[in-house]
PDB file of C-alpha atoms in Angstrom:
ATOM      1  CA  UNK A1110     101.746-208.567-176.671  1.00  0.00           C
ATOM      2  CA  UNK A1111      99.500-207.382-173.881  1.00  0.00           C
ATOM      3  CA  UNK A1112      95.934-206.756-175.088  1.00  0.00           C
ATOM      4  CA  UNK A1113      94.120-203.496-174.473  1.00  0.00           C
ATOM      5  CA  UNK A1114      91.698-205.113-172.019  1.00  0.00           C
ATOM      6  CA  UNK A1115      94.541-206.670-170.047  1.00  0.00           C
ATOM      7  CA  UNK A1116      96.414-203.363-169.971  1.00  0.00           C
ATOM      8  CA  UNK A1117      93.420-201.436-168.648  1.00  0.00           C
ATOM      9  CA  UNK A1118      92.722-204.207-166.111  1.00  0.00           C
ATOM     10  CA  UNK A1119      96.326-204.086-164.890  1.00  0.00           C
ATOM     11  CA  UNK A1120      96.240-200.296-164.511  1.00  0.00           C
ATOM     12  CA  UNK A1121      92.875-200.497-162.733  1.00  0.00           C
ATOM     13  CA  UNK A1122      94.232-203.089-160.301  1.00  0.00           C
ATOM     14  CA  UNK A1123      97.248-200.897-159.542  1.00  0.00           C
ATOM     15  CA  UNK A1124      95.009-197.868-158.961  1.00  0.00           C
ATOM     16  CA  UNK A1125      92.704-199.817-156.659  1.00  0.00           C
ATOM     17  CA  UNK A1126      95.607-201.288-154.700  1.00  0.00           C
ATOM     18  CA  UNK A1127      97.220-197.900-154.192  1.00  0.00           C
ATOM     19  CA  UNK A1128      93.962-196.362-152.984  1.00  0.00           C
ATOM     20  CA  UNK A1129      93.454-199.183-150.473  1.00  0.00           C
ATOM     21  CA  UNK A1130      96.925-198.567-149.072  1.00  0.00           C
ATOM     22  CA  UNK A1131      96.319-194.855-148.643  1.00  0.00           C
ATOM     23  CA  UNK A1132      92.904-195.394-147.112  1.00  0.00           C
ATOM     24  CA  UNK A1133      94.632-197.617-144.559  1.00  0.00           C
ATOM     25  CA  UNK A1134      97.046-194.748-143.919  1.00  0.00           C
ATOM     26  CA  UNK A1135      94.132-192.359-143.364  1.00  0.00           C
ATOM     27  CA  UNK A1136      92.586-194.828-140.931  1.00  0.00           C
ATOM     28  CA  UNK A1137      95.859-195.152-139.031  1.00  0.00           C
ATOM     29  CA  UNK A1138      96.051-191.349-138.763  1.00  0.00           C
ATOM     30  CA  UNK A1139      92.609-191.001-137.182  1.00  0.00           C
ATOM     31  CA  UNK A1140      93.213-194.031-134.943  1.00  0.00           C
ATOM     32  CA  UNK A1141      96.515-192.575-133.696  1.00  0.00           C
ATOM     33  CA  UNK A1142      95.096-189.072-133.241  1.00  0.00           C
ATOM     34  CA  UNK A1143      92.212-190.441-131.171  1.00  0.00           C
ATOM     35  CA  UNK A1144      94.560-192.420-128.912  1.00  0.00           C
ATOM     36  CA  UNK A1145      97.134-189.645-128.410  1.00  0.00           C
ATOM     37  CA  UNK A1146      94.506-187.026-127.563  1.00  0.00           C
ATOM     38  CA  UNK A1147      92.440-189.479-125.516  1.00  0.00           C
ATOM     39  CA  UNK A1148      89.476-188.501-127.707  1.00  0.00           C
ATOM     40  CA  UNK A1149      86.070-190.097-128.157  1.00  0.00           C
ATOM     41  CA  UNK A1150      86.422-189.936-131.948  1.00  0.00           C
ATOM     42  CA  UNK A1151      88.529-188.625-134.804  1.00  0.00           C
ATOM     43  CA  UNK A1152      87.513-188.058-138.424  1.00  0.00           C
ATOM     44  CA  UNK A1153      88.978-187.092-141.785  1.00  0.00           C
ATOM     45  CA  UNK A1154      86.775-185.372-144.357  1.00  0.00           C
ATOM     46  CA  UNK A1155      87.538-185.004-148.068  1.00  0.00           C
ATOM     47  CA  UNK A1156      86.050-182.421-150.425  1.00  0.00           C
ATOM     48  CA  UNK A1157      84.078-184.242-153.118  1.00  0.00           C
ATOM     49  CA  UNK A1158      85.266-182.793-156.432  1.00  0.00           C
ATOM     50  CA  UNK A1159      81.962-183.456-158.204  1.00  0.00           C
ATOM     51  CA  UNK A1160      79.485-182.164-155.609  1.00  0.00           C
ATOM     52  CA  UNK A1161      81.644-179.873-153.457  1.00  0.00           C
ATOM     53  CA  UNK A1162      80.436-181.562-150.260  1.00  0.00           C
ATOM     54  CA  UNK A1163      82.578-182.815-147.382  1.00  0.00           C
ATOM     55  CA  UNK A1164      82.644-186.611-147.158  1.00  0.00           C
ATOM     56  CA  UNK A1165      83.678-188.789-144.207  1.00  0.00           C
ATOM     57  CA  UNK A1166      86.768-190.640-145.497  1.00  0.00           C
ATOM     58  CA  UNK A1167      88.041-192.194-142.264  1.00  0.00           C
ATOM     59  CA  UNK A1168      86.532-192.393-138.783  1.00  0.00           C
ATOM     60  CA  UNK A1169      87.889-193.750-135.509  1.00  0.00           C
ATOM     61  CA  UNK A1170      85.761-194.225-132.411  1.00  0.00           C
ATOM     62  CA  UNK A1171      82.167-192.992-132.258  1.00  0.00           C
ATOM     63  CA  UNK A1172      80.419-193.537-135.599  1.00  0.00           C
ATOM     64  CA  UNK A1173      83.251-195.600-137.059  1.00  0.00           C
ATOM     65  CA  UNK A1174      80.950-198.282-138.468  1.00  0.00           C
ATOM     66  CA  UNK A1175      78.368-196.031-140.127  1.00  0.00           C
ATOM     67  CA  UNK A1176      79.823-192.634-141.059  1.00  0.00           C
ATOM     68  CA  UNK A1177      82.379-193.395-143.789  1.00  0.00           C
ATOM     69  CA  UNK A1178      80.913-192.201-147.090  1.00  0.00           C
ATOM     70  CA  UNK A1179      78.361-189.824-145.554  1.00  0.00           C
ATOM     71  CA  UNK A1180      78.500-186.240-146.770  1.00  0.00           C
ATOM     72  CA  UNK A1181      77.268-182.778-145.815  1.00  0.00           C
ATOM     73  CA  UNK A1182      77.599-179.236-147.228  1.00  0.00           C
ATOM     74  CA  UNK A1183      81.156-177.890-147.142  1.00  0.00           C
ATOM     75  CA  UNK A1184      79.837-174.505-146.036  1.00  0.00           C
ATOM     76  CA  UNK A1185      78.377-175.727-142.727  1.00  0.00           C
ATOM     77  CA  UNK A1186      79.651-176.602-139.282  1.00  0.00           C
ATOM     78  CA  UNK A1187      83.101-176.447-137.743  1.00  0.00           C
ATOM     79  CA  UNK A1188      84.563-178.553-140.557  1.00  0.00           C
ATOM     80  CA  UNK A1189      83.113-176.210-143.183  1.00  0.00           C
ATOM     81  CA  UNK A1190      84.444-173.155-141.366  1.00  0.00           C
ATOM     82  CA  UNK A1191      87.940-174.642-141.011  1.00  0.00           C
ATOM     83  CA  UNK A1192      87.980-175.713-144.669  1.00  0.00           C
ATOM     84  CA  UNK A1193      87.021-172.291-146.006  1.00  0.00           C
ATOM     85  CA  UNK A1194      89.063-170.256-143.501  1.00  0.00           C
ATOM     86  CA  UNK A1195      92.048-172.600-143.938  1.00  0.00           C
ATOM     87  CA  UNK A1196      92.752-172.176-140.254  1.00  0.00           C
ATOM     88  CA  UNK A1197      92.811-174.560-137.286  1.00  0.00           C
ATOM     89  CA  UNK A1198      90.141-174.209-134.625  1.00  0.00           C
ATOM     90  CA  UNK A1199      89.876-175.515-131.047  1.00  0.00           C
ATOM     91  CA  UNK A1200      86.509-175.239-129.315  1.00  0.00           C
ATOM     92  CA  UNK A1201      86.256-176.397-125.697  1.00  0.00           C
ATOM     93  CA  UNK A1202      82.502-175.757-125.362  1.00  0.00           C
ATOM     94  CA  UNK A1203      80.502-176.366-128.529  1.00  0.00           C
ATOM     95  CA  UNK A1204      77.257-175.367-126.825  1.00  0.00           C
ATOM     96  CA  UNK A1205      78.497-171.762-126.977  1.00  0.00           C
ATOM     97  CA  UNK A1206      79.722-171.948-130.583  1.00  0.00           C
ATOM     98  CA  UNK A1207      77.828-170.087-133.297  1.00  0.00           C
ATOM     99  CA  UNK A1208      79.584-172.095-136.003  1.00  0.00           C
ATOM    100  CA  UNK A1209      78.832-175.598-134.738  1.00  0.00           C
ATOM    101  CA  UNK A1210      76.067-177.320-136.745  1.00  0.00           C
ATOM    102  CA  UNK A1211      74.271-179.318-134.064  1.00  0.00           C
ATOM    103  CA  UNK A1212      71.785-180.787-136.528  1.00  0.00           C
ATOM    104  CA  UNK A1213      74.600-182.390-138.506  1.00  0.00           C
ATOM    105  CA  UNK A1214      76.146-183.785-135.327  1.00  0.00           C
ATOM    106  CA  UNK A1215      72.779-185.154-134.188  1.00  0.00           C
ATOM    107  CA  UNK A1216      72.351-186.898-137.542  1.00  0.00           C
ATOM    108  CA  UNK A1217      75.563-188.843-136.835  1.00  0.00           C
ATOM    109  CA  UNK A1218      74.144-190.020-133.470  1.00  0.00           C
ATOM    110  CA  UNK A1219      77.068-188.444-131.582  1.00  0.00           C
ATOM    111  CA  UNK A1220      77.122-184.836-130.371  1.00  0.00           C
ATOM    112  CA  UNK A1221      80.544-183.851-128.996  1.00  0.00           C
ATOM    113  CA  UNK A1222      81.082-181.298-126.248  1.00  0.00           C
ATOM    114  CA  UNK A1223      84.321-179.986-127.722  1.00  0.00           C
ATOM    115  CA  UNK A1224      86.599-180.562-130.671  1.00  0.00           C
ATOM    116  CA  UNK A1225      89.802-179.675-132.459  1.00  0.00           C
ATOM    117  CA  UNK A1226      89.943-179.251-136.239  1.00  0.00           C
ATOM    118  CA  UNK A1227      92.642-178.461-138.781  1.00  0.00           C
ATOM    119  CA  UNK A1228      92.447-177.995-142.580  1.00  0.00           C
ATOM    120  CA  UNK A1229      94.179-180.492-144.855  1.00  0.00           C
ATOM    121  CA  UNK A1230      96.077-178.494-147.484  1.00  0.00           C
ATOM    122  CA  UNK A1231      98.297-179.765-150.293  1.00  0.00           C
ATOM    123  CA  UNK A1232      99.979-177.420-152.788  1.00  0.00           C
ATOM    124  CA  UNK A1233      97.724-174.547-151.654  1.00  0.00           C
ATOM    125  CA  UNK A1234      94.610-176.639-152.314  1.00  0.00           C
ATOM    126  CA  UNK A1235      92.203-177.275-149.422  1.00  0.00           C
ATOM    127  CA  UNK A1236      91.471-181.000-149.626  1.00  0.00           C
ATOM    128  CA  UNK A1237      89.527-181.579-146.432  1.00  0.00           C
ATOM    129  CA  UNK A1238      89.542-181.424-142.642  1.00  0.00           C
ATOM    130  CA  UNK A1239      90.877-183.478-139.733  1.00  0.00           C
ATOM    131  CA  UNK A1240      88.781-183.390-136.552  1.00  0.00           C
ATOM    132  CA  UNK A1241      89.413-184.741-133.050  1.00  0.00           C
ATOM    133  CA  UNK A1242      86.231-184.934-130.961  1.00  0.00           C
ATOM    134  CA  UNK A1243      86.117-184.609-127.183  1.00  0.00           C
ATOM    135  CA  UNK A1244      89.867-184.828-126.534  1.00  0.00           C
ATOM    136  CA  UNK A1245      90.744-185.675-122.920  1.00  0.00           C
ATOM    137  CA  UNK A1246      91.878-182.541-120.997  1.00  0.00           C
ATOM    138  CA  UNK A1247      94.806-184.364-119.393  1.00  0.00           C
ATOM    139  CA  UNK A1248      96.105-185.551-122.757  1.00  0.00           C
ATOM    140  CA  UNK A1249      95.789-182.071-124.228  1.00  0.00           C
ATOM    141  CA  UNK A1250      97.646-180.478-121.331  1.00  0.00           C
ATOM    142  CA  UNK A1251     100.768-182.575-121.928  1.00  0.00           C
ATOM    143  CA  UNK A1252     101.324-181.812-125.647  1.00  0.00           C
ATOM    144  CA  UNK A1253     101.550-178.949-128.106  1.00  0.00           C
ATOM    145  CA  UNK A1254      98.169-179.757-129.616  1.00  0.00           C
ATOM    146  CA  UNK A1255      98.298-177.485-132.664  1.00  0.00           C
ATOM    147  CA  UNK A1256     101.781-178.652-133.626  1.00  0.00           C
ATOM    148  CA  UNK A1257     100.702-182.278-133.351  1.00  0.00           C
ATOM    149  CA  UNK A1258      97.475-181.684-135.275  1.00  0.00           C
ATOM    150  CA  UNK A1259      99.476-180.012-138.019  1.00  0.00           C
ATOM    151  CA  UNK A1260     101.766-183.050-138.212  1.00  0.00           C
ATOM    152  CA  UNK A1261      98.788-185.372-138.595  1.00  0.00           C
ATOM    153  CA  UNK A1262      97.288-182.997-141.162  1.00  0.00           C
ATOM    154  CA  UNK A1263     100.391-183.018-143.367  1.00  0.00           C
ATOM    155  CA  UNK A1264     100.352-186.827-143.520  1.00  0.00           C
ATOM    156  CA  UNK A1265      96.621-186.938-144.192  1.00  0.00           C
ATOM    157  CA  UNK A1266      96.873-184.275-146.919  1.00  0.00           C
ATOM    158  CA  UNK A1267      99.423-186.259-148.890  1.00  0.00           C
ATOM    159  CA  UNK A1268      97.348-189.426-148.620  1.00  0.00           C
ATOM    160  CA  UNK A1269      94.129-187.632-149.590  1.00  0.00           C
ATOM    161  CA  UNK A1270      95.754-186.128-152.673  1.00  0.00           C
ATOM    162  CA  UNK A1271      96.766-189.578-153.865  1.00  0.00           C
ATOM    163  CA  UNK A1272      93.257-190.908-153.181  1.00  0.00           C
ATOM    164  CA  UNK A1273      91.839-188.060-155.294  1.00  0.00           C
ATOM    165  CA  UNK A1274      94.213-188.782-158.162  1.00  0.00           C
ATOM    166  CA  UNK A1275      93.473-192.497-158.029  1.00  0.00           C
ATOM    167  CA  UNK A1276      89.748-191.873-158.196  1.00  0.00           C
ATOM    168  CA  UNK A1277      90.192-189.552-161.147  1.00  0.00           C
ATOM    169  CA  UNK A1278      92.365-192.148-162.889  1.00  0.00           C
ATOM    170  CA  UNK A1279      89.661-194.745-162.356  1.00  0.00           C
ATOM    171  CA  UNK A1280      87.029-192.417-163.851  1.00  0.00           C
ATOM    172  CA  UNK A1281      89.274-191.936-166.898  1.00  0.00           C
ATOM    173  CA  UNK A1282      89.712-195.701-167.286  1.00  0.00           C
ATOM    174  CA  UNK A1283      85.957-196.143-166.957  1.00  0.00           C
ATOM    175  CA  UNK A1284      85.369-193.525-169.664  1.00  0.00           C
ATOM    176  CA  UNK A1285      83.763-190.925-167.372  1.00  0.00           C
ATOM    177  CA  UNK A1286      86.766-188.591-167.090  1.00  0.00           C
ATOM    178  CA  UNK A1287      86.631-186.580-170.306  1.00  0.00           C
ATOM    179  CA  UNK A1288      89.747-184.467-169.789  1.00  0.00           C
ATOM    180  CA  UNK A1289      92.183-187.305-170.586  1.00  0.00           C
ATOM    181  CA  UNK A1290      89.851-189.407-172.706  1.00  0.00           C
ATOM    182  CA  UNK A1291      91.984-188.823-175.810  1.00  0.00           C
ATOM    183  CA  UNK A1292      95.061-190.074-173.959  1.00  0.00           C
ATOM    184  CA  UNK A1293      93.282-193.311-173.057  1.00  0.00           C
ATOM    185  CA  UNK A1294      92.283-193.716-176.718  1.00  0.00           C
ATOM    186  CA  UNK A1295      95.914-193.269-177.791  1.00  0.00           C
ATOM    187  CA  UNK A1296      97.113-195.878-175.296  1.00  0.00           C
ATOM    188  CA  UNK A1297      94.413-198.262-176.515  1.00  0.00           C
ATOM    189  CA  UNK A1298      95.430-197.726-180.138  1.00  0.00           C
ATOM    190  CA  UNK A1299      99.096-198.319-179.334  1.00  0.00           C
ATOM    191  CA  UNK A1300      98.292-201.506-177.444  1.00  0.00           C
ATOM    192  CA  UNK A1301      96.357-202.934-180.376  1.00  0.00           C
ATOM    193  CA  UNK A1302      98.573-201.738-183.241  1.00  0.00           C
ATOM    194  CA  UNK A1303     101.481-203.299-185.059  1.00  0.00           C
ATOM    195  CA  UNK A1304     105.025-203.173-183.698  1.00  0.00           C
ATOM    196  CA  UNK A1305     105.989-200.461-186.204  1.00  0.00           C
ATOM    197  CA  UNK A1306     103.039-198.251-185.301  1.00  0.00           C
ATOM    198  CA  UNK A1307     103.696-198.713-181.576  1.00  0.00           C
ATOM    199  CA  UNK A1308     107.325-197.621-182.004  1.00  0.00           C
ATOM    200  CA  UNK A1309     106.277-194.567-184.028  1.00  0.00           C
ATOM    201  CA  UNK A1310     103.638-193.688-181.435  1.00  0.00           C
ATOM    202  CA  UNK A1311     106.105-194.040-178.566  1.00  0.00           C
ATOM    203  CA  UNK A1312     108.582-191.755-180.345  1.00  0.00           C
ATOM    204  CA  UNK A1313     105.829-189.163-180.769  1.00  0.00           C
ATOM    205  CA  UNK A1314     104.882-189.396-177.088  1.00  0.00           C
ATOM    206  CA  UNK A1315     108.564-189.059-176.154  1.00  0.00           C
ATOM    207  CA  UNK A1316     108.858-185.889-178.215  1.00  0.00           C
ATOM    208  CA  UNK A1317     105.714-184.477-176.610  1.00  0.00           C
ATOM    209  CA  UNK A1318     107.104-185.271-173.160  1.00  0.00           C
ATOM    210  CA  UNK A1319     110.346-183.430-173.941  1.00  0.00           C
ATOM    211  CA  UNK A1320     108.367-180.420-175.195  1.00  0.00           C
ATOM    212  CA  UNK A1321     106.241-180.276-172.034  1.00  0.00           C
ATOM    213  CA  UNK A1322     109.266-180.639-169.739  1.00  0.00           C
ATOM    214  CA  UNK A1323     111.163-177.897-171.587  1.00  0.00           C
ATOM    215  CA  UNK A1324     108.180-175.543-171.268  1.00  0.00           C
ATOM    216  CA  UNK A1325     107.978-176.128-167.514  1.00  0.00           C
ATOM    217  CA  UNK A1326     111.695-175.538-166.871  1.00  0.00           C
TER     218      UNK A1326
END
């Protein structure tokens, strides 16, 4: 019989492994976007569910070594505008933009001259923003930039949603996610109980599952 501690450790390891894989996917998205657009940098931001800020999740090019994990208000800058408007934006001259937050850019040690940004949306939820900084004009002229950005955004959105769920699952396992705390307690009780009690508990969970599925259909 697998002990409760071993069960939680196994689930935690699976959660951590899955998040690593999807973070690698996010990194590959920004790396590919930067190369295709001939850009100086590309970034993916995620909305932090606890604080509501935008957080650098993946960076390619300028700032790659220092920006991941940094956050700023989700109401500021081009990224904030794109997130809240849920609309893509291409700005060729940021010096003339009234939305661009130059102070935020200066704090990253790289101030772009132009950028392209698209919201990352999954199931009508705005998860974050994908930005491409200083794309090369020749590269942009040869492609349908908005269509390609949208393609990158759809891949990034799916990966970000899984990262969010994994982080929430880890908070639940750590005892800081209250919403499903009772479920964790039930699993713990089943893991440590007798065979008869486990079978009875599993039958109860099966009945609850059937009830929930019937209500959704």
